Tab-separated table of C-alpha atoms in Angstrom:
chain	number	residue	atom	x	y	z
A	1	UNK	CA	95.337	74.973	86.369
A	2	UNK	CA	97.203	75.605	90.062
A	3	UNK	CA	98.149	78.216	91.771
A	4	UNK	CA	101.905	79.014	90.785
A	5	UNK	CA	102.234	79.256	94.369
A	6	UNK	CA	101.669	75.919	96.606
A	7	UNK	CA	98.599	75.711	98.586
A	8	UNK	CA	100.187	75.825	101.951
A	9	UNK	CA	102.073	78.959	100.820
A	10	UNK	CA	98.348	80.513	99.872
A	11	UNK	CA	96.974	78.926	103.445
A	12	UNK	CA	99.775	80.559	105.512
A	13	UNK	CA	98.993	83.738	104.112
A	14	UNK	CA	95.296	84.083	104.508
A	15	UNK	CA	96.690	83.064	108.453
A	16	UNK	CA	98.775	85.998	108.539
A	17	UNK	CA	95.341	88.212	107.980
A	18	UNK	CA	93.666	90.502	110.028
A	19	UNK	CA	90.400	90.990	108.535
A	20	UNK	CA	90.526	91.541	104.790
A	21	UNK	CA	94.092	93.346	105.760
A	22	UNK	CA	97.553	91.084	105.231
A	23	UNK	CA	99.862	91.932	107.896
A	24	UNK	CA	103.089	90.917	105.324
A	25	UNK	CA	101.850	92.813	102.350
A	26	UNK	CA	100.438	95.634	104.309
A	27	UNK	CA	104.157	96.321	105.334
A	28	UNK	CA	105.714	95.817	102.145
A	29	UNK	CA	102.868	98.791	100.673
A	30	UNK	CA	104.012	101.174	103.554
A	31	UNK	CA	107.364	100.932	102.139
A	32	UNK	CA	106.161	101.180	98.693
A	33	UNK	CA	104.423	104.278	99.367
A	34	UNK	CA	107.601	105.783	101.964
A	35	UNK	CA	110.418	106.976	99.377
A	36	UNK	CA	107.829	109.217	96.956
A	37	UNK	CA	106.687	110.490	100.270
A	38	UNK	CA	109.984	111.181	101.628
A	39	UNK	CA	111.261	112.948	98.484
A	40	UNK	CA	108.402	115.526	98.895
A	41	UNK	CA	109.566	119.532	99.703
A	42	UNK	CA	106.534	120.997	101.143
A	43	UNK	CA	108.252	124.425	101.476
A	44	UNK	CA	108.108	124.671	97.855
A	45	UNK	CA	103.965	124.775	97.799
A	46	UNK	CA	104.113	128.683	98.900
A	47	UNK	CA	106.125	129.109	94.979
A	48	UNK	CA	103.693	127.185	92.862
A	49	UNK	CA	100.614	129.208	94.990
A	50	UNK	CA	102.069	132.492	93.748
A	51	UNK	CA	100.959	131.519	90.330
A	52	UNK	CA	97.096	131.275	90.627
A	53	UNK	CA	96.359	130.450	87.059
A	54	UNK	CA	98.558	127.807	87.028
A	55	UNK	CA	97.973	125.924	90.740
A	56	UNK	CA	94.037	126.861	90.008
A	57	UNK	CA	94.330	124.681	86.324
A	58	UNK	CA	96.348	121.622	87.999
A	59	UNK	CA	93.798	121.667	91.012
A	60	UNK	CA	90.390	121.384	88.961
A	61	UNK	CA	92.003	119.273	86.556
A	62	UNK	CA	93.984	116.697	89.203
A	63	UNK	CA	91.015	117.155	91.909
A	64	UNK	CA	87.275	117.364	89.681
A	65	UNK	CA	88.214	116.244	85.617
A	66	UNK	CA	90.544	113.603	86.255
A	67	UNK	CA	87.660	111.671	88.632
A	68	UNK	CA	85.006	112.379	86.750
A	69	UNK	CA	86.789	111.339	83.900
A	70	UNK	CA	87.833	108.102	85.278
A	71	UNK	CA	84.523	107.461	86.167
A	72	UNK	CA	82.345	107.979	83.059
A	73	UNK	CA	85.264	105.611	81.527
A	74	UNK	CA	85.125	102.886	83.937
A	75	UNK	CA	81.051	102.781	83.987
A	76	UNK	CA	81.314	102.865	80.336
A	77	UNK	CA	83.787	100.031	79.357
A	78	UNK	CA	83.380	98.197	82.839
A	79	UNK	CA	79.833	98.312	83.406
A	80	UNK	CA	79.213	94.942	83.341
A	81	UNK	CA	82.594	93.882	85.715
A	82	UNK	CA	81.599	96.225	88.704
A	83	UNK	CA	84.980	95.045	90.701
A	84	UNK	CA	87.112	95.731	88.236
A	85	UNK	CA	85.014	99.019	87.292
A	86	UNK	CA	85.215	99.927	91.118
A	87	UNK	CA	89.529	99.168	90.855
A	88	UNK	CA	89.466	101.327	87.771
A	89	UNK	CA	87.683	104.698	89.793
A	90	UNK	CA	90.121	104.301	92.628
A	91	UNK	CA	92.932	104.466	90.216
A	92	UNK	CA	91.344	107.868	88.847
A	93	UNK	CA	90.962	109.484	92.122
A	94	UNK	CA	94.628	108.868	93.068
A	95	UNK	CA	97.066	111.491	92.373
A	96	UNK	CA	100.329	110.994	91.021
A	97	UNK	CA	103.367	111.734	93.668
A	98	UNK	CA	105.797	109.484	92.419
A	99	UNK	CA	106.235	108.474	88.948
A	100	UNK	CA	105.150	111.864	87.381
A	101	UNK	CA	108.740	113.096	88.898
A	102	UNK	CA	110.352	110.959	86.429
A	103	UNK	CA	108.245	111.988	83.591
A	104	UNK	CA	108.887	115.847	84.184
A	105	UNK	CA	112.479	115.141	84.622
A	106	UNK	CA	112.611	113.394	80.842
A	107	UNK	CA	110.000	115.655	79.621
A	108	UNK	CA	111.224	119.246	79.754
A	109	UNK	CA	109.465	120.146	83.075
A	110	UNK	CA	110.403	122.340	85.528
A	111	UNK	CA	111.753	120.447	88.791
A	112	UNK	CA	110.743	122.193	91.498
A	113	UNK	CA	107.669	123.305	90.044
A	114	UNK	CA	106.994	119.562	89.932
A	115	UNK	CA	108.422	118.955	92.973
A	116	UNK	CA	106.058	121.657	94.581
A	117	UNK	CA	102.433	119.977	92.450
A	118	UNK	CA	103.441	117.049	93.965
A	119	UNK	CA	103.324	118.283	97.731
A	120	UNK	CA	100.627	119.676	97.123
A	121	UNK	CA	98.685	116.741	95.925
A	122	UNK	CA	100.333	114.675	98.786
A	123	UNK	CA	98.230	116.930	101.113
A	124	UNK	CA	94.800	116.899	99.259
A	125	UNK	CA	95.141	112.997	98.941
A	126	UNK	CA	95.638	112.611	102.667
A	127	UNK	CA	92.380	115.100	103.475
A	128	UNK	CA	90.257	114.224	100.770
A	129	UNK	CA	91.003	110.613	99.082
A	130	UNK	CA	88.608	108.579	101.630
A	131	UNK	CA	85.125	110.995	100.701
A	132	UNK	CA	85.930	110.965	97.053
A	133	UNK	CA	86.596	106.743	97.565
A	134	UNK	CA	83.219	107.065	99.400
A	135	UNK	CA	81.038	109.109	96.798
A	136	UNK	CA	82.618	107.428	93.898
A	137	UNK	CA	82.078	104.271	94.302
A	138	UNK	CA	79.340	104.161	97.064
A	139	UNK	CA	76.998	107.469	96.189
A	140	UNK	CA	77.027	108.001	92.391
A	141	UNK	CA	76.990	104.807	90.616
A	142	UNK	CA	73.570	104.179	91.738
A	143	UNK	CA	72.695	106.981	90.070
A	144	UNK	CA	73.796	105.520	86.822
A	145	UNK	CA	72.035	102.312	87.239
A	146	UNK	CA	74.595	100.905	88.970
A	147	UNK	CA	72.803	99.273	91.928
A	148	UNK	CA	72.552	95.803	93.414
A	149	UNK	CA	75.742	94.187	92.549
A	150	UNK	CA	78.113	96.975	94.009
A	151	UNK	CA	79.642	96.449	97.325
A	152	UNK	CA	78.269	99.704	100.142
A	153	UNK	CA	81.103	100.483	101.225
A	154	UNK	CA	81.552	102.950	104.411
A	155	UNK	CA	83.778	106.200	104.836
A	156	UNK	CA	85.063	104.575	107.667
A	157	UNK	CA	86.641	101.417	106.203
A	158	UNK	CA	88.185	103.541	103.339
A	159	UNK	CA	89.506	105.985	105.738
A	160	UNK	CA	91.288	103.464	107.948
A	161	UNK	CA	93.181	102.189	104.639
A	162	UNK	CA	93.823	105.612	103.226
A	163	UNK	CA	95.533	106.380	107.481
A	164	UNK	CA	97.593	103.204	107.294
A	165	UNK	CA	98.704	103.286	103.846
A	166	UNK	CA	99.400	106.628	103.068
A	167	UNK	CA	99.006	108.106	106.622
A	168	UNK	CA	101.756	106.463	107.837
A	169	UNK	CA	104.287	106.747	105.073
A	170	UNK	CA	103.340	110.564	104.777
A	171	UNK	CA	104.504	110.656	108.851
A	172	UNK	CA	107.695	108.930	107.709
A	173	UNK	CA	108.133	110.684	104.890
A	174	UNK	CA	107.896	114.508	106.155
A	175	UNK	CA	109.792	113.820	109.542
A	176	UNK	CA	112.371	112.017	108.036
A	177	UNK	CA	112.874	115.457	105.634
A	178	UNK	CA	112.581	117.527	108.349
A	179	UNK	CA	114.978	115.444	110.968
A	180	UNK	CA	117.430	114.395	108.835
A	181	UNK	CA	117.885	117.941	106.878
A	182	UNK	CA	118.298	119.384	110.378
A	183	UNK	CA	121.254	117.086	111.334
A	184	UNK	CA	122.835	116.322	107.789
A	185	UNK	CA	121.810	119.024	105.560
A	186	UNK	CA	119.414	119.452	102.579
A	187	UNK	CA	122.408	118.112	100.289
A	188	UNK	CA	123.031	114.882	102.014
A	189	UNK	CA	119.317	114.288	101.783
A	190	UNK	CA	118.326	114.380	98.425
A	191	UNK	CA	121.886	112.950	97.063
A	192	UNK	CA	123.144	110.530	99.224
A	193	UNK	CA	119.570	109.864	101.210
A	194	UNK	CA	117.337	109.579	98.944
A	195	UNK	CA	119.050	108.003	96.047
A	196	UNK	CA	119.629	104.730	98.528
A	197	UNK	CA	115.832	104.619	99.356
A	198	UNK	CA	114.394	105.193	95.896
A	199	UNK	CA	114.602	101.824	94.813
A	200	UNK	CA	112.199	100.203	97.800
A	201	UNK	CA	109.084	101.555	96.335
A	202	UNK	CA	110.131	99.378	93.382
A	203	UNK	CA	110.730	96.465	94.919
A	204	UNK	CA	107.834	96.823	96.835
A	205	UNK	CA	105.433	96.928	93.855
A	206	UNK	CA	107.252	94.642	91.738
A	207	UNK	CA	106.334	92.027	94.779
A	208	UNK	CA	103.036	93.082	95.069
A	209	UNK	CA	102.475	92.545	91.606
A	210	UNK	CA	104.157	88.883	91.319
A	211	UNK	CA	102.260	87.968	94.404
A	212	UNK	CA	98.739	89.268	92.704
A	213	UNK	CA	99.260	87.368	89.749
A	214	UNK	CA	100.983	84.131	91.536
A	215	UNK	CA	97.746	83.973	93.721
A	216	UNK	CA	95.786	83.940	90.807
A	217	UNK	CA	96.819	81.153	88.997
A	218	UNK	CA	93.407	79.067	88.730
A	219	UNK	CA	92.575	82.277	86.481
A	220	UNK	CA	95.817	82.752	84.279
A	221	UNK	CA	93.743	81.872	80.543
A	222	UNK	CA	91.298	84.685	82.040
A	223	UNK	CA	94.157	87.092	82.623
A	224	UNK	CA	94.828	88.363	79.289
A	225	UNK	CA	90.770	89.635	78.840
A	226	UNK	CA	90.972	91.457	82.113
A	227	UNK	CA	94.139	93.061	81.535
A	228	UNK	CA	91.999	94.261	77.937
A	229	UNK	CA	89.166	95.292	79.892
A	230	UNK	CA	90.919	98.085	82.148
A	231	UNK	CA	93.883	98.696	79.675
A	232	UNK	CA	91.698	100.768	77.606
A	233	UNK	CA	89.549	102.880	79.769
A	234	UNK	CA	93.151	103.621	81.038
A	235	UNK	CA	94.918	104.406	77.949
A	236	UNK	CA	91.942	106.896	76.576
A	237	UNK	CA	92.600	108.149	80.439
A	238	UNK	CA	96.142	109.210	79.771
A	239	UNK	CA	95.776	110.663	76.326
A	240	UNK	CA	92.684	112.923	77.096
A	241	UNK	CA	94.314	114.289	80.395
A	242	UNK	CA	97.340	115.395	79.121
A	243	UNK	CA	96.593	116.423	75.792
A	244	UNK	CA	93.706	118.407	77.513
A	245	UNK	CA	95.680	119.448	79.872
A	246	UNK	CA	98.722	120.473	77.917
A	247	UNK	CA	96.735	122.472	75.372
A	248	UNK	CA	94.642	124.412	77.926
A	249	UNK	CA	98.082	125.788	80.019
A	250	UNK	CA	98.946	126.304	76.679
A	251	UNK	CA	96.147	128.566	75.742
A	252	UNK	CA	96.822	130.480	78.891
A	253	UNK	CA	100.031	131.070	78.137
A	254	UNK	CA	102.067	129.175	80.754
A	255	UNK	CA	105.480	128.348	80.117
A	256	UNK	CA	106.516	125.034	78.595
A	257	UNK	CA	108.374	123.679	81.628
A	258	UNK	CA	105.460	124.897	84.167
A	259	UNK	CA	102.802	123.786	81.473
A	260	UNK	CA	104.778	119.778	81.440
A	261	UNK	CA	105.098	119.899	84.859
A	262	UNK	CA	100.897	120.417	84.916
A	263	UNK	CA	100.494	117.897	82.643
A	264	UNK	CA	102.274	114.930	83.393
A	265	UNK	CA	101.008	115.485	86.620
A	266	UNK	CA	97.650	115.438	86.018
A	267	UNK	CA	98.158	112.380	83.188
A	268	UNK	CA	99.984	109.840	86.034
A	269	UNK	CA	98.055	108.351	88.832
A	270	UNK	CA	99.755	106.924	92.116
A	271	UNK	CA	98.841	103.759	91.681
A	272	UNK	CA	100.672	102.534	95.339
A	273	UNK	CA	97.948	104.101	96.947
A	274	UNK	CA	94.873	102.899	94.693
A	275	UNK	CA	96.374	98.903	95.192
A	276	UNK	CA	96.841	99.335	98.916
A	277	UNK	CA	93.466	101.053	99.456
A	278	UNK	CA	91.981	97.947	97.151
A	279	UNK	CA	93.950	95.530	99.240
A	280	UNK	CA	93.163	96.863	102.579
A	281	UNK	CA	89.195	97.322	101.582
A	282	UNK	CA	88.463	94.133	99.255
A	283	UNK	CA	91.484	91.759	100.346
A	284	UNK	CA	94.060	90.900	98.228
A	285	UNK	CA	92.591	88.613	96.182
A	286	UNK	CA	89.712	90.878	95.044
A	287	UNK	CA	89.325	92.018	91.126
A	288	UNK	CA	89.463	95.560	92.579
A	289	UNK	CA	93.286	94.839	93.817
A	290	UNK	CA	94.079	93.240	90.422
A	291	UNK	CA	92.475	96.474	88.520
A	292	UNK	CA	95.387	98.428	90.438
A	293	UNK	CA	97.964	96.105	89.378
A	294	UNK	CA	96.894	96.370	85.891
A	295	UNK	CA	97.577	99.869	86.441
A	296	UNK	CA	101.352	100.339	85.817
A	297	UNK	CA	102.059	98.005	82.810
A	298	UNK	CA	99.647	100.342	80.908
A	299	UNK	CA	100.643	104.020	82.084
A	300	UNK	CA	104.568	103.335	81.803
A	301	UNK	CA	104.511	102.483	77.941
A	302	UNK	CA	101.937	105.117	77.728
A	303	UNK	CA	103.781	107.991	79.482
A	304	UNK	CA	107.107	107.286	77.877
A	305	UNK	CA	105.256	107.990	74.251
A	306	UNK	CA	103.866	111.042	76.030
A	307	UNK	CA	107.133	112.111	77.359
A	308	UNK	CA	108.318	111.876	73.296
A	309	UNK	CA	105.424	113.956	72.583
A	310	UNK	CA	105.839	116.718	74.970
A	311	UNK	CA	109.312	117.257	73.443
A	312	UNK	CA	107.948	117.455	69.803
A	313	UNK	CA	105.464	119.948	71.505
A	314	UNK	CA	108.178	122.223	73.099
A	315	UNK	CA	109.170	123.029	69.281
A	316	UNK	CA	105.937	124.648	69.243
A	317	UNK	CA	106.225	127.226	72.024
C-alpha cells in the first residue's frame, strides 16, 4: 500500500529539512505550542505558593510520580518496541499547560488556581524538561536491561528542541501578555485576544497529526496494533494519576476546586511539546513522533470520563 500522500509531495519535504528538523512543520509546532503559552498569568504563581501543602503535592506528583510512573509503564508494556517505549516516556515527562485548562473549567476547578499550576509548570518545563529527556531515556533504561537497541541520545540535542519548541513560544507567549496588557488592558487580552488565537494550537496539531499518519501510509494495516500498544500504558497513566492524586489532596483536606485543579493537572500531559521534541530529535517519521500523536486520541476520551467523575466526587466533599 502507498503513501496517501504522492511521492514527490514526501520528496519535497525531506528537501525542506535541516537535519532531522522540518523547517514547515517546525513552524506550524511553534504555533501549536504559542496560544497555551500566551494564555499563561505568571503573577498568579506568588497565590498558589502561599499554600505549601497544596503547590508541594502538585510539584512531587507533576515533577517525580508522574515520570516515574510513565516510565515503569512504558518499559513494561513497550519493552520490546524501544521507539515507541522512548515516545511514550517523553509524553510522561511533559506537563500539561494547555488542555488541563479545559478540564478544570468543566470539572469544578478553581480557575486561577489552575491558571497559576499551569505557570508554574510552564517554568519547570523550560528549566528542567531537556535533563529529565536526558536521564530518562539515555541514563536509566540501561539499568533495566534496556541496552543496545536504544538510541544515546545527548543533553545537547534535546535541549536545542526543548529552546526552539517551547523556548520560543514561551518568549512569544509572556511578552505578548506583558506588551499587549500594557497598551490594551488585561480585559482586551484574555476576551477579545486570546479567544481569536486559541484555535491555532488546534489547527496546528490537527495538521501535524494528518501529516504523521499520511506519511505513513506503507504502514496503515500496522497502525491499529501500535495505536494498542501505547493506548494502554496511557490509559492506566491517566486513571492512576488522578485518582491518586485526587484522593491524596483529599486526605489533606484541600478544597474540591483547589484539589481538581491538582488533579487534572497532574492527569493531562502537553503533548505539543512531547511531538515536537520527538520530531525535532528522531525526525518526523520516527515511531517516537507517532507515540506523541497517539497521545491525544487516548487522553481526550479519557479525561472527559474523568471530568464526569470529578463531579460525582464533589458530592462527596
Amino acid at each position: 500500500m502507498g503513501n496517501l500522500f504522492p511521492t514527490s509531495i514526501a520528496e519535497t519535504n525531506a528537501e525542506l529539512s535541516i537535519g532531522s528538523t522540518n523547517i514547515a512543520l517546525a513552524i506550524g509546532l511553534i504555533f501549536m505550542m504559542y496560544p497555551p503559552l500566551a494564555k499563561v498569568n505568571y503573577g498568579l504563581m506568588g497565590k498558589v505558593l502561599q499554600n505549601k501543602r497544596a503547590v508541594t503535592l502538585s510539584l512531587v506528583i507533576n515533577w517525580i510520580i508522574g515520570p516515574i510512573l510513565m516510565f515503569f509503564l512504558a518499559l513494561t508494556f513497550l519493552g520490546n518496541h524501544p521507539s515507541l517505549m522512548i515516545g511514550v516516556i517523553l509524553i510522561g515527562l511533559a506537563r500539561c499547560i494547555a488542555m488541563v485548562l479545559v478540564w478544570n473549567d468543566i470539572g469544578g476547578g478553581n480557575k486561577e488556581y489552575g491558571a497559576a499550576l499551569v505557570a508554574i509548570n510552564s517554568v519547570f518545563q523550560i528549566f528542567t524538561y531537556s535533563i529529565l529527556a536526558w536521564l530518562f531515556i539515555t541514563v536509566l533504561p540501561p539499568y533495566f536491561g534496556f541496552q543496545g537497541h536504544l538510541i544515546d541520545i545527548s543533553m545537547e540535542s534535546i535541549a536545542k528542541s526543548v529552546l526552539l519548541y517551547l523556548g520560543v513560544p514561551f518568549l512569544a507567549g509572556f511578552f505578548s501578555r506583558k506588551i499587549l496588557v500594557a497598551n490594551f488592558g488585561e480585559p482586551w487580552y484574555e476576551e477579545v485576544f486570546l479567544p481569536k488565537i486559541s484555535p491555532i494550537t488546534l489547527i496546528a496539531l490537527l495538521g501535524t497529526i494528518v501529516l504523521m499518519f499520511s506519511l505513513k501510509g506503507k504502514m496503515i494495516i500496522e497502525l491499529p496494533m501500535q495505536v494498542l500498544l501505547v493506548a494502554l500504558p496511557l490509559a492506566i497513566y491517566f486513571l492512576v494519576m488522578f485518582f491518586t492524586t485526587f484522593f491524596i489532596a483529599k486526605r489533606l483536606g484541600i478544597p474540591f476546586d483547589q484539589n481538581a485543579s491538582i488533579s487534572f493537572t497532574a492527569t493531562g500531559n502537553n503533548f505539543e511539546l512531547a511531538i515536537a521534541v520527538a520530531i525535532g530529535v528522531f525526525g518526523l517519521n520516527s515511531q517516537e513522533a507517532f507515540a506523541g500523536v497517539i497521545g491525544p486520541l487516548i487522553e481526550v476520551p479519557v479525561l472527559i470520563a474523568l471530568v464526569n467523575v470529578a463531579l460525582k466526587l464533589k458530592q462527596q466533599y
